[in-house]
Amino acid sequence: MSKSRSLDIAGLVFGGDYNPEQWPEEVWLDDVRLMNAAGVNLVSLGVFSWSKLEPAPERFDFGWLDRVLDLLYAHGIKADLATATASPPPWLVRAHPEMLPVDASGVRLEFGSRQTYCPSSPVWRENTVRLCTKMAKRYGEHPGLAMWHVSNEYGDELSRCWCPASANAFRQWLRRRYLTIDALNAAWGATVWSQIYTDFGQIEPPRATTGPGNPAQRLDFLRFSSDELLGLFSAEVEVLRELTPDVPVTTNFMGISPGTNYWQFAGREDIVSDDAYPDPADADSGYGAGFGYSFMRSAKHQPWLLLESAPSAVNWRDVNVPKTSARRRLDAMAAIAHGCDGVMYFQWRQARQGPERFHSAMVGHRGEASRTFQDSLRLGAELAALAPLKGTTVRARVAMVVDWDSWWASSAPECLPSQRLSWAEQARAWHKAATMLGVTVDMVPAEGPFDGYVALLIPGLFLVTKAQADAITAYAESGGRVLVGCFSGVVDETNSVHNGGAPGPLRQLLGVEVDEFWPLADGETGVFKWGADAFAVSLWQEALEGDARGLSHYEGGPLDGRPAMTENGRARYLSCVLDDAGLVAVLREFLADAGLPVRQTASPIERITRTDGQTDYTFWLNHAEAPQLVETPAGAVDMLTGQCLGPTTTIAAGDVLIAAKHSEEGAGQ
Ligand code: GAL
């Protein structure tokens, strides 16, 4: 029976990763004092503490964690307690060196960083379940336990392994998928390059080899690798469900990231959480974070948590530019705007040792006087004022298709028409264009369900199954609008090109056939001519045939005069990569045509509404470096100042406005 497990914290969450094991106990007292001052109400605890909790096999030292949990609880701070299985202790690795991961060239990676384990290692699985059970039994009843934090960022430092144990598990996975070796050979196109296997035992993971590998084998290996991490997660979740059925479980995502299929992970956790590190040096990074946040709120259609973010600089880019105080605030508010119920940071106190010495923290090396702590005080107070937002949700009327199989298949490192076309870049660009047009976009899996949305954005769906194409087609037949981007409908689930070529089973919906892909050389541009307008094309074009109506055409170049964007009933097909202005124009027309209120001019103001049906909370986030004038609903109240708003308000560069107003129809746009 499914049970609803939610986070028992009043108001919005504010806090961070807390690593007290790195500090003498007297510092802990200062920690809780400062946490109280800043309004911290939740900390992620013990994420990388296995070697401290179990310094030798079955010799546990829980005393320090007992004391920390009690101390935090006594100060009104709850714990997002890790099961501590993100990284193995040295003794485990030395006793079982075979559990160390092996890369594609056969090099076994040494202990010395984190997440040094093979996801398919039986020893690793057994030990994570053992520690998780121990943690659940010891702390399951602790009143300070708010949530379980399982592992950490599955797929971050390590998402796949090529060792013999992985090879073995891969073969078992293939047996389950294909049942017979003949079926595998058919799916993998094994007649090409003399690869017909006669036994599953002959198959290895796609290791470094002489030339290009088999794309079907690679795709299956990526699926398998994601499943292995999901298996590790599920094994711990099972223990926690059994021993602590009322405690919610999370594992932190990393935006929409390629390592693992997050749709599947989300289905097994209670609370979706995300780690987001937008680069302040990148002008587009605010939009990029919003792309990830849109996924988080859509993954379970409920509020989620920003479990990690940077108060200022990170330590892992080549150049780690700090965040201004305004940018930190904007980043936090952007997450809240996107349906997030709390903001947490990596980490609470800036480390003195280890690789993260120069990563910013809520309390900098200078302690209480540090800018990041002073900002933490202010932000904590502001988030407290936003408590009424807790539990409210964002309602979007447009959805974007996100599909990991398709992403994996289209990002193979070899033998595609162009290595430059990236699904993630295209999807981010489409999402940014919608944001600039004032349209909120949810994310959906390729097989739906799509009900409740008036329009579907499919920036690229290289791999599409018959069932997915049927679902998308049925959606359009029942009145939905569909915009499909280039290089879609190319391969089936085995990574084989659909009979007749692209767009495969989307052909009937789109009314086009792709005669040839026509990628552009590096630096080359084409022209997308649309009525009186012309926009720049880069990276990709397609030579289209078919009955669909041409809405725009290529001008000049090898495809001169041929359709660039087409329309067939309620579906449009965009066969090229457009610059930002072109994308905004295409989306504006498409979304307006779908009946959505769309801005006439793209604006760097991101507007999102959260609602509980009674009150609408609308955010205006200014991503620009100049002030912007926005129309505000008369009578709305500024949540942060308590002032009543007039019909227009000026929002300073990098600032945010949050207004509460009695709900009206159409919230979310
Ligand atoms: C995350 C990780 C944290 C910390 C952080 C630094 O990927 O989960 O443990 O390392 O990065 O930015």
XYZ file of C-alpha atoms and ligand atoms in Angstrom:
681
model
C 0.000 0.000 0.000
C 1.437 3.381 -0.873
C 1.843 5.745 2.015
C 2.423 9.430 1.968
C 5.599 10.424 3.739
C 6.290 14.115 3.964
C 8.815 16.296 5.670
C 7.767 17.387 9.138
C 9.305 20.854 9.188
C 7.356 24.038 9.800
C 7.781 26.598 7.018
C 10.396 26.383 4.304
C 13.563 24.415 4.833
C 16.834 26.274 5.307
C 20.155 24.585 5.961
C 23.034 22.701 4.454
C 25.389 19.733 4.517
C 26.801 19.499 7.985
C 30.064 17.625 8.509
C 30.683 17.860 12.263
C 33.081 14.915 12.041
C 35.571 17.324 10.480
C 35.555 19.572 13.563
C 36.344 19.339 17.278
C 33.229 19.095 19.428
C 33.582 22.609 20.852
C 32.953 23.946 17.366
C 29.591 22.141 17.332
C 28.298 24.498 20.006
C 29.217 27.450 17.883
C 27.575 25.694 14.926
C 24.197 25.336 16.594
C 24.350 28.887 17.920
C 24.954 30.225 14.417
C 22.400 27.847 12.895
C 19.786 29.166 15.291
C 20.720 32.740 14.470
C 20.277 32.059 10.756
C 17.054 30.081 11.142
C 18.553 26.792 9.979
C 16.008 24.036 10.529
C 17.469 21.069 8.590
C 20.974 19.744 7.976
C 22.205 16.859 5.851
C 24.301 14.805 8.190
C 26.836 12.028 7.856
C 26.916 11.840 4.064
C 30.572 10.789 3.903
C 31.046 9.420 7.397
C 31.192 5.659 6.990
C 34.848 5.350 8.044
C 34.111 7.408 11.147
C 30.988 5.410 12.015
C 32.558 2.020 11.390
C 36.332 2.363 11.642
C 36.795 -1.418 11.452
C 34.451 -4.222 10.374
C 31.491 -4.369 12.775
C 33.242 -1.999 15.201
C 30.885 0.951 15.334
C 31.415 4.357 16.801
C 28.006 5.982 16.939
C 28.742 8.097 20.012
C 29.649 11.246 18.102
C 26.604 11.010 15.845
C 24.323 10.403 18.845
C 25.695 13.563 20.445
C 25.374 15.651 17.283
C 21.795 14.529 16.649
C 20.839 15.253 20.254
C 22.524 18.631 20.177
C 20.830 19.612 16.943
C 17.466 18.402 18.157
C 17.852 20.305 21.406
C 18.312 23.412 19.287
C 15.298 22.760 17.099
C 17.296 21.558 14.084
C 16.312 18.363 12.328
C 18.439 15.949 10.342
C 18.321 14.764 6.789
C 20.345 11.818 7.984
C 22.514 9.981 5.502
C 22.661 6.242 5.480
C 26.372 7.028 5.071
C 26.795 4.758 2.066
C 28.093 7.335 -0.413
C 31.707 6.285 -0.019
C 33.371 3.159 1.359
C 35.822 3.063 4.269
C 39.394 1.991 3.417
C 39.161 -1.311 5.314
C 36.289 -2.479 3.115
C 38.171 -1.676 -0.064
C 41.348 -3.342 1.155
C 39.486 -6.475 2.207
C 37.740 -6.570 -1.175
C 39.949 -4.849 -3.741
C 37.719 -6.307 -6.458
C 35.021 -3.796 -5.472
C 37.073 -0.901 -6.827
C 35.705 0.345 -10.144
C 37.431 -0.286 -13.463
C 37.312 2.185 -16.346
C 36.700 1.399 -20.013
C 40.403 0.914 -20.676
C 40.658 -1.664 -17.929
C 42.369 0.574 -15.364
C 41.242 -0.137 -11.821
C 40.648 3.152 -10.038
C 42.387 3.492 -6.689
C 40.847 4.428 -3.367
C 41.543 8.038 -2.429
C 38.610 10.126 -3.595
C 34.969 9.202 -3.031
C 32.371 6.858 -4.472
C 35.133 4.374 -5.255
C 32.971 1.347 -5.730
C 31.688 -0.820 -8.527
C 27.887 -0.482 -8.628
C 27.582 -4.195 -9.444
C 29.850 -5.386 -6.659
C 27.935 -7.881 -4.474
C 30.211 -6.965 -1.559
C 29.347 -3.301 -1.946
C 25.613 -4.000 -2.139
C 25.737 -6.285 0.896
C 27.662 -3.754 2.953
C 25.502 -0.769 2.035
C 22.425 -2.721 3.057
C 24.172 -3.757 6.279
C 25.094 -0.178 7.221
C 21.720 1.179 6.155
C 19.999 -1.402 8.389
C 22.237 -0.445 11.296
C 21.490 3.261 10.808
C 17.755 2.693 10.478
C 17.638 0.589 13.644
C 19.700 3.023 15.648
C 18.196 6.324 14.527
C 14.786 5.422 13.136
C 13.051 6.576 16.317
C 15.189 9.643 16.953
C 12.871 12.656 17.167
C 15.399 14.733 15.259
C 15.279 12.473 12.204
C 13.321 14.237 9.477
C 14.352 12.354 6.358
C 16.750 9.721 5.053
C 19.431 10.809 2.614
C 20.443 7.688 0.701
C 23.949 7.653 -0.777
C 24.868 10.883 -2.572
C 24.443 12.004 -6.150
C 24.268 8.561 -7.746
C 26.234 8.727 -10.954
C 28.363 11.730 -9.969
C 32.003 10.641 -9.616
C 31.039 7.239 -10.869
C 28.190 6.074 -13.017
C 29.544 2.937 -14.661
C 32.138 0.260 -14.265
C 33.761 -2.181 -16.680
C 35.147 -4.741 -14.201
C 34.492 -8.502 -14.400
C 31.652 -8.262 -11.840
C 30.013 -5.579 -13.958
C 30.513 -7.708 -17.061
C 28.812 -10.576 -15.309
C 25.898 -8.454 -14.150
C 25.612 -6.945 -17.633
C 25.280 -10.429 -19.132
C 22.543 -11.319 -16.652
C 20.774 -8.073 -17.448
C 20.983 -8.876 -21.176
C 19.643 -12.384 -20.604
C 16.642 -10.919 -18.801
C 16.088 -8.390 -21.562
C 16.517 -10.611 -24.600
C 15.988 -14.164 -23.289
C 17.825 -15.703 -26.257
C 21.134 -14.917 -27.862
C 19.424 -14.790 -31.246
C 17.150 -12.030 -30.022
C 20.178 -10.117 -28.771
C 21.990 -10.566 -32.075
C 18.953 -9.280 -33.936
C 18.596 -6.259 -31.645
C 22.285 -5.446 -31.776
C 22.587 -5.804 -35.537
C 25.287 -8.377 -34.936
C 25.615 -9.231 -38.596
C 27.505 -5.940 -38.952
C 31.261 -6.351 -38.516
C 31.118 -10.049 -37.651
C 29.608 -9.721 -34.190
C 27.200 -12.667 -34.096
C 27.425 -14.125 -30.592
C 26.601 -17.739 -29.882
C 26.557 -17.437 -26.115
C 25.857 -14.649 -23.589
C 29.200 -15.565 -22.014
C 30.984 -14.055 -25.016
C 29.638 -10.589 -24.309
C 31.619 -7.925 -22.491
C 30.723 -4.365 -21.563
C 31.779 -1.936 -24.312
C 35.412 -1.547 -23.291
C 38.024 0.413 -25.218
C 38.378 -1.370 -28.541
C 40.002 -0.931 -31.932
C 37.458 1.358 -33.537
C 33.846 2.454 -33.196
C 31.774 0.182 -30.997
C 28.291 -1.187 -31.495
C 25.748 1.585 -30.686
C 23.129 -0.929 -29.530
C 25.594 -2.508 -27.128
C 26.560 0.890 -25.780
C 22.953 1.968 -25.276
C 22.168 -1.233 -23.414
C 25.243 -0.717 -21.261
C 24.079 2.777 -20.313
C 20.623 1.443 -19.452
C 22.174 -1.362 -17.468
C 24.486 1.013 -15.594
C 21.574 3.244 -14.630
C 19.654 0.176 -13.467
C 22.577 -0.952 -11.323
C 22.611 2.354 -9.438
C 18.838 2.212 -9.177
C 19.239 -1.277 -7.733
C 21.609 0.019 -5.066
C 19.179 2.783 -4.192
C 16.201 0.446 -4.135
C 17.960 -2.019 -1.844
C 18.419 0.701 0.767
C 14.926 2.086 0.234
C 13.518 -1.358 0.937
C 15.327 -1.532 4.259
C 14.139 1.942 5.229
C 10.533 1.268 4.239
C 10.544 -1.824 6.373
C 12.239 -0.402 9.452
C 11.130 3.241 9.364
C 7.920 3.282 7.336
C 7.018 6.838 8.345
C 10.287 8.533 7.477
C 10.553 10.068 4.005
C 13.449 9.069 1.768
C 15.388 11.119 -0.724
C 18.510 10.885 -2.827
C 19.945 14.047 -4.331
C 19.759 14.597 -8.102
C 22.113 16.788 -10.131
C 19.764 18.696 -12.402
C 18.813 16.772 -15.529
C 22.003 14.788 -15.704
C 23.023 11.979 -18.034
C 24.255 9.341 -15.575
C 20.974 7.805 -14.474
C 17.323 7.807 -15.457
C 15.812 10.101 -12.847
C 12.205 9.280 -13.765
C 12.851 5.846 -12.328
C 14.619 7.107 -9.225
C 11.868 9.619 -8.493
C 9.313 6.821 -8.534
C 11.061 5.203 -5.580
C 11.674 8.186 -3.323
C 9.289 10.273 -1.259
C 10.834 13.672 -1.765
C 12.668 14.777 -4.868
C 15.800 16.747 -4.104
C 18.296 18.480 -6.324
C 21.828 19.822 -6.196
C 22.272 22.883 -8.393
C 25.464 24.795 -8.971
C 24.789 27.439 -11.620
C 28.042 29.152 -12.609
C 27.863 32.869 -11.793
C 30.374 33.465 -14.583
C 27.893 32.145 -17.142
C 25.183 34.650 -18.036
C 22.800 31.845 -19.011
C 23.284 29.758 -15.893
C 20.172 31.086 -14.152
C 18.062 29.774 -17.012
C 20.001 26.503 -16.912
C 19.134 26.019 -13.245
C 15.468 26.668 -14.054
C 15.656 23.878 -16.623
C 16.658 21.443 -13.882
C 14.127 22.852 -11.405
C 11.321 22.309 -13.911
C 12.216 18.642 -13.913
C 12.346 18.450 -10.104
C 8.850 19.805 -9.611
C 7.515 17.577 -12.404
C 9.191 14.381 -11.234
C 6.483 13.699 -8.651
C 4.253 16.724 -9.153
C 4.880 17.856 -5.632
C 7.184 20.291 -3.835
C 10.847 19.334 -3.821
C 14.012 20.444 -2.022
C 17.162 22.168 -3.191
C 19.426 19.964 -1.103
C 22.717 21.473 -2.211
C 23.813 24.708 -3.809
C 26.786 27.008 -3.382
C 26.625 30.032 -1.099
C 29.375 31.566 -3.229
C 32.242 29.898 -5.169
C 32.617 26.179 -5.827
C 36.012 24.489 -5.966
C 35.683 22.229 -8.985
C 35.653 24.515 -12.004
C 38.886 25.722 -13.594
C 38.073 29.183 -12.338
C 35.664 29.408 -9.427
C 33.999 32.786 -9.547
C 32.193 33.720 -6.303
C 28.528 34.622 -6.235
C 27.519 38.111 -5.282
C 25.089 38.291 -2.398
C 22.371 39.266 -4.878
C 23.087 36.277 -7.095
C 22.958 33.892 -4.177
C 19.583 35.305 -3.191
C 18.294 35.161 -6.758
C 19.398 31.523 -7.103
C 17.609 30.594 -3.884
C 14.437 32.434 -4.850
C 14.469 30.886 -8.327
C 14.359 27.434 -6.788
C 11.504 28.449 -4.481
C 9.670 29.967 -7.446
C 9.912 26.612 -9.221
C 8.023 24.807 -6.482
C 10.862 24.055 -4.099
C 10.088 23.980 -0.368
C 13.538 24.770 0.936
C 17.071 25.839 0.161
C 20.152 24.099 1.446
C 23.821 24.567 0.764
C 27.008 22.679 0.465
C 28.123 23.140 3.122
C 27.467 24.561 6.563
C 31.049 25.349 7.661
C 33.872 25.841 5.179
C 36.337 22.963 5.376
C 39.973 23.393 6.373
C 41.094 20.103 4.900
C 40.427 17.927 1.889
C 39.637 18.902 -1.700
C 36.770 21.188 -0.653
C 38.857 23.650 1.408
C 38.132 26.385 -1.105
C 34.468 25.615 -1.660
C 32.352 28.346 -0.103
C 30.090 27.541 2.823
C 27.312 29.139 4.831
C 29.972 29.960 7.427
C 33.218 30.947 5.734
C 36.738 30.429 7.093
C 36.411 33.750 8.920
C 33.432 32.398 10.839
C 30.555 34.562 11.908
C 32.043 37.665 10.270
C 32.272 36.067 6.817
C 30.112 37.561 4.084
C 28.536 34.206 3.364
C 27.353 33.924 6.957
C 26.021 37.459 7.026
C 24.137 36.641 3.819
C 22.909 33.411 5.402
C 21.372 35.456 8.199
C 19.497 37.661 5.754
C 18.393 34.813 3.538
C 17.203 32.753 6.495
C 15.009 35.656 7.583
C 13.570 36.105 4.102
C 12.806 32.427 3.714
C 11.030 32.468 7.071
C 8.759 35.189 5.689
C 7.896 32.910 2.782
C 6.537 30.135 5.022
C 3.019 30.389 3.511
C 4.454 29.077 0.240
C 5.191 25.679 1.723
C 3.199 22.979 -0.029
C 1.977 25.226 -2.824
C 2.613 24.055 -6.357
C 3.357 25.422 -9.802
C 0.791 24.808 -12.518
C 2.213 24.702 -16.003
C 0.184 24.277 -19.180
C 3.125 23.351 -21.371
C 5.328 20.305 -20.989
C 8.704 19.318 -22.408
C 9.597 15.710 -23.136
C 12.673 14.373 -21.335
C 13.779 10.854 -22.147
C 17.026 9.291 -20.983
C 17.094 6.451 -23.519
C 16.867 8.978 -26.298
C 19.494 11.222 -24.728
C 21.900 8.314 -24.278
C 21.369 7.046 -27.816
C 21.924 10.473 -29.348
C 25.037 11.207 -27.343
C 27.073 8.237 -28.452
C 30.661 9.348 -28.853
C 30.968 7.983 -32.324
C 29.516 7.749 -35.776
C 26.631 10.216 -35.744
C 25.985 12.708 -38.534
C 27.407 15.381 -36.226
C 29.011 15.256 -32.800
C 27.997 18.863 -32.224
C 24.258 18.445 -31.829
C 23.430 18.021 -28.160
C 19.976 17.177 -26.865
C 20.706 18.830 -23.527
C 21.848 22.075 -25.140
C 18.823 22.168 -27.399
C 16.426 21.385 -24.568
C 17.989 24.089 -22.395
C 17.725 26.603 -25.221
C 14.038 25.789 -25.792
C 13.348 26.042 -22.089
C 15.117 29.389 -21.899
C 13.099 30.715 -24.848
C 9.837 29.653 -23.162
C 10.981 31.260 -19.912
C 11.753 34.533 -21.703
C 8.275 34.417 -23.207
C 6.780 34.153 -19.727
C 5.694 30.536 -20.145
C 6.224 27.960 -17.407
C 7.207 24.510 -18.652
C 6.899 21.166 -16.856
C 8.776 18.035 -17.876
C 7.152 14.754 -18.903
C 8.403 11.312 -19.947
C 8.117 10.505 -23.661
C 5.308 8.032 -23.077
C 3.245 10.607 -21.179
C 0.779 11.054 -19.636
C 0.360 14.464 -21.271
C -3.126 15.325 -20.062
C -3.580 18.730 -18.557
C -1.067 20.301 -20.942
C -2.153 22.298 -23.958
C 1.180 22.042 -25.740
C 4.107 19.655 -25.868
C 7.676 20.710 -26.598
C 9.929 17.965 -27.917
C 13.314 19.576 -28.515
C 14.632 16.276 -29.824
C 13.575 12.665 -29.510
C 16.223 10.755 -31.411
C 15.038 7.420 -30.057
C 11.310 6.962 -30.158
C 9.397 3.756 -29.632
C 6.164 2.935 -31.381
C 4.307 3.234 -28.063
C 5.765 6.688 -27.393
C 4.968 7.868 -30.911
C 1.408 6.556 -30.493
C 1.019 8.435 -27.215
C 2.291 11.682 -28.753
C 0.089 11.218 -31.819
C -2.977 10.471 -29.692
C -2.265 13.609 -27.685
C -2.265 15.716 -30.859
C -5.408 13.962 -32.105
C -7.173 14.872 -28.886
C -6.382 18.565 -29.368
C -2.845 19.003 -28.004
C -0.237 21.015 -29.886
C 3.139 19.433 -30.538
C 6.415 21.056 -31.566
C 9.112 18.548 -32.471
C 12.747 19.511 -32.923
C 15.288 18.145 -35.371
C 16.918 14.703 -35.378
C 13.795 13.096 -33.912
C 12.189 9.742 -34.554
C 15.449 8.394 -35.928
C 16.000 5.115 -34.080
C 13.960 2.532 -32.200
C 14.625 1.072 -28.751
C 17.468 -1.057 -30.127
C 19.179 2.021 -31.573
C 18.391 0.749 -35.104
C 17.254 3.354 -37.613
C 13.503 3.118 -38.130
C 12.443 1.497 -41.358
C 12.155 4.247 -43.944
C 14.270 6.603 -41.853
C 13.321 9.607 -39.716
C 10.956 10.594 -38.261
C 9.974 6.900 -38.045
C 6.715 6.374 -36.190
C 6.250 10.166 -35.937
C 5.895 10.346 -39.732
C 2.116 10.331 -39.745
C 1.922 12.964 -37.029
C 4.431 15.285 -38.662
C 3.657 14.605 -42.321
C 7.323 14.731 -43.279
C 10.110 12.380 -44.243
C 13.748 13.228 -43.772
C 15.560 12.529 -47.002
C 18.957 13.454 -45.605
C 20.475 15.044 -42.518
C 22.528 18.056 -43.526
C 24.730 19.115 -40.587
C 26.638 22.355 -40.943
C 30.385 22.498 -40.636
C 31.924 24.220 -37.621
C 31.440 27.967 -37.887
C 29.109 27.648 -40.884
C 25.647 29.205 -40.668
C 22.485 28.916 -42.709
C 19.384 31.069 -43.019
C 15.914 30.241 -41.735
C 13.567 32.448 -43.673
C 10.190 32.941 -42.087
C 7.886 35.505 -43.659
C 9.694 38.815 -43.446
C 12.098 37.473 -40.802
C 15.357 35.623 -41.169
C 17.188 33.819 -38.370
C 20.571 32.132 -38.189
C 20.845 28.363 -38.362
C 23.871 26.527 -37.049
C 24.966 22.920 -36.565
C 22.058 21.177 -38.225
C 19.603 21.184 -41.140
C 17.539 18.488 -42.780
C 16.331 17.897 -46.315
C 12.599 17.314 -45.837
C 10.046 15.691 -48.102
C 6.361 15.088 -47.492
C 2.931 16.677 -47.471
C 3.246 18.900 -44.418
C 2.830 22.593 -45.044
C 6.102 24.521 -45.136
C 5.984 27.419 -42.662
C 9.512 28.596 -43.286
C 12.318 27.644 -45.635
C 16.085 27.587 -45.907
C 17.512 30.467 -47.878
C 20.748 29.955 -49.735
C 23.053 26.991 -49.300
C 22.438 23.434 -50.422
C 18.848 23.350 -49.126
C 17.833 26.686 -50.633
C 14.049 26.997 -50.860
C 13.303 23.737 -49.062
C 11.093 23.679 -45.949
C 12.821 24.332 -42.632
C 9.770 24.253 -40.371
C 6.566 22.464 -41.253
C 3.038 22.108 -39.957
C 0.747 19.130 -40.194
C -2.529 19.466 -38.311
C -1.575 20.339 -34.743
C 2.042 19.254 -35.054
C 5.022 21.299 -36.171
C 8.482 20.109 -37.030
C 11.571 22.302 -36.744
C 14.322 20.668 -38.769
C 17.286 22.802 -37.725
C 19.099 24.441 -34.832
C 18.135 28.094 -34.509
C 19.794 30.954 -32.688
C 18.085 32.274 -29.536
C 16.112 34.928 -31.406
C 14.829 32.388 -33.916
C 13.827 29.992 -31.195
C 11.963 32.719 -29.333
C 10.090 33.606 -32.547
C 9.194 29.982 -33.268
C 8.058 29.281 -29.734
C 6.155 32.547 -29.465
C 4.067 31.728 -32.492
C 3.589 28.101 -31.562
C 2.559 28.826 -27.962
C 0.315 31.733 -28.906
C -1.335 29.480 -31.456
C -1.967 26.994 -28.658
C -3.922 29.731 -26.880
C -1.351 30.586 -24.238
C -0.769 34.142 -23.050
C 2.698 34.760 -24.432
C 4.807 37.895 -24.121
C 5.186 39.851 -27.328
C 8.819 40.550 -26.546
C 11.188 38.161 -24.855
C 12.152 39.395 -21.425
C 14.886 38.397 -18.952
C 12.219 38.462 -16.251
C 11.263 34.949 -15.290
C 7.708 34.861 -14.015
C 6.325 31.836 -12.178
C 3.283 31.372 -10.007
C 2.866 28.973 -7.105
C -0.623 28.458 -5.793
C -2.681 26.555 -3.271
C -5.857 27.397 -5.142
C -6.676 30.182 -2.688
C -3.673 32.449 -2.993
C -1.362 32.876 -5.966
C 2.267 33.649 -5.175
C 3.870 35.125 -8.256
C 7.632 35.485 -8.609
C 9.371 37.870 -10.977
C 13.074 37.055 -11.146
C 15.260 39.556 -12.937
C 18.049 37.639 -14.694
C 19.313 40.800 -16.402
C 21.987 43.290 -15.455
C 19.568 46.195 -15.781
C 16.365 47.082 -13.919
C 13.122 45.916 -15.526
C 9.635 47.333 -15.299
C 6.928 44.708 -14.896
C 3.171 44.830 -14.725
C 1.967 43.714 -11.327
C -1.552 42.825 -10.289
C -3.069 45.761 -8.449
C -3.809 44.876 -4.859
C -1.154 42.176 -4.654
C 1.072 42.264 -1.598
C 4.861 42.113 -1.772
C 5.671 39.089 0.410
C 9.051 40.431 1.451
C 8.141 44.034 2.293
C 4.435 43.718 3.078
C 3.761 46.680 0.744
C 0.756 46.818 -1.557
C 1.825 46.816 -5.213
C 0.785 49.253 -7.885
C 0.040 48.331 -11.516
C 3.748 48.385 -12.381
C 6.875 47.708 -10.363
C 10.541 48.189 -11.191
C 12.710 45.223 -10.328
C 16.395 46.007 -9.836
C 19.051 43.981 -11.686
C 19.305 40.522 -10.145
C 16.426 41.215 -7.788
C 13.229 39.301 -7.154
C 9.664 40.317 -6.440
C 7.190 37.919 -4.851
C 3.581 38.968 -4.703
C 0.643 37.273 -3.008
C -2.821 37.716 -4.366
C -6.173 35.970 -4.184
C -6.155 33.158 -6.792
C -7.439 33.715 -10.261
C -7.966 31.295 -13.080
C -4.950 30.762 -15.255
C -2.425 30.605 -12.422
C 0.890 29.417 -13.674
C 1.094 31.589 -16.751
C 28.254 17.917 -4.853
C 28.427 16.876 -3.763
C 28.824 17.503 -2.443
C 29.912 18.518 -2.656
C 29.470 19.532 -3.683
C 30.476 20.624 -3.926
O 28.337 17.339 -6.122
O 27.239 16.161 -3.557
O 29.241 16.488 -1.555
O 31.077 17.877 -3.058
O 29.240 18.881 -4.893
O 30.023 21.533 -4.898
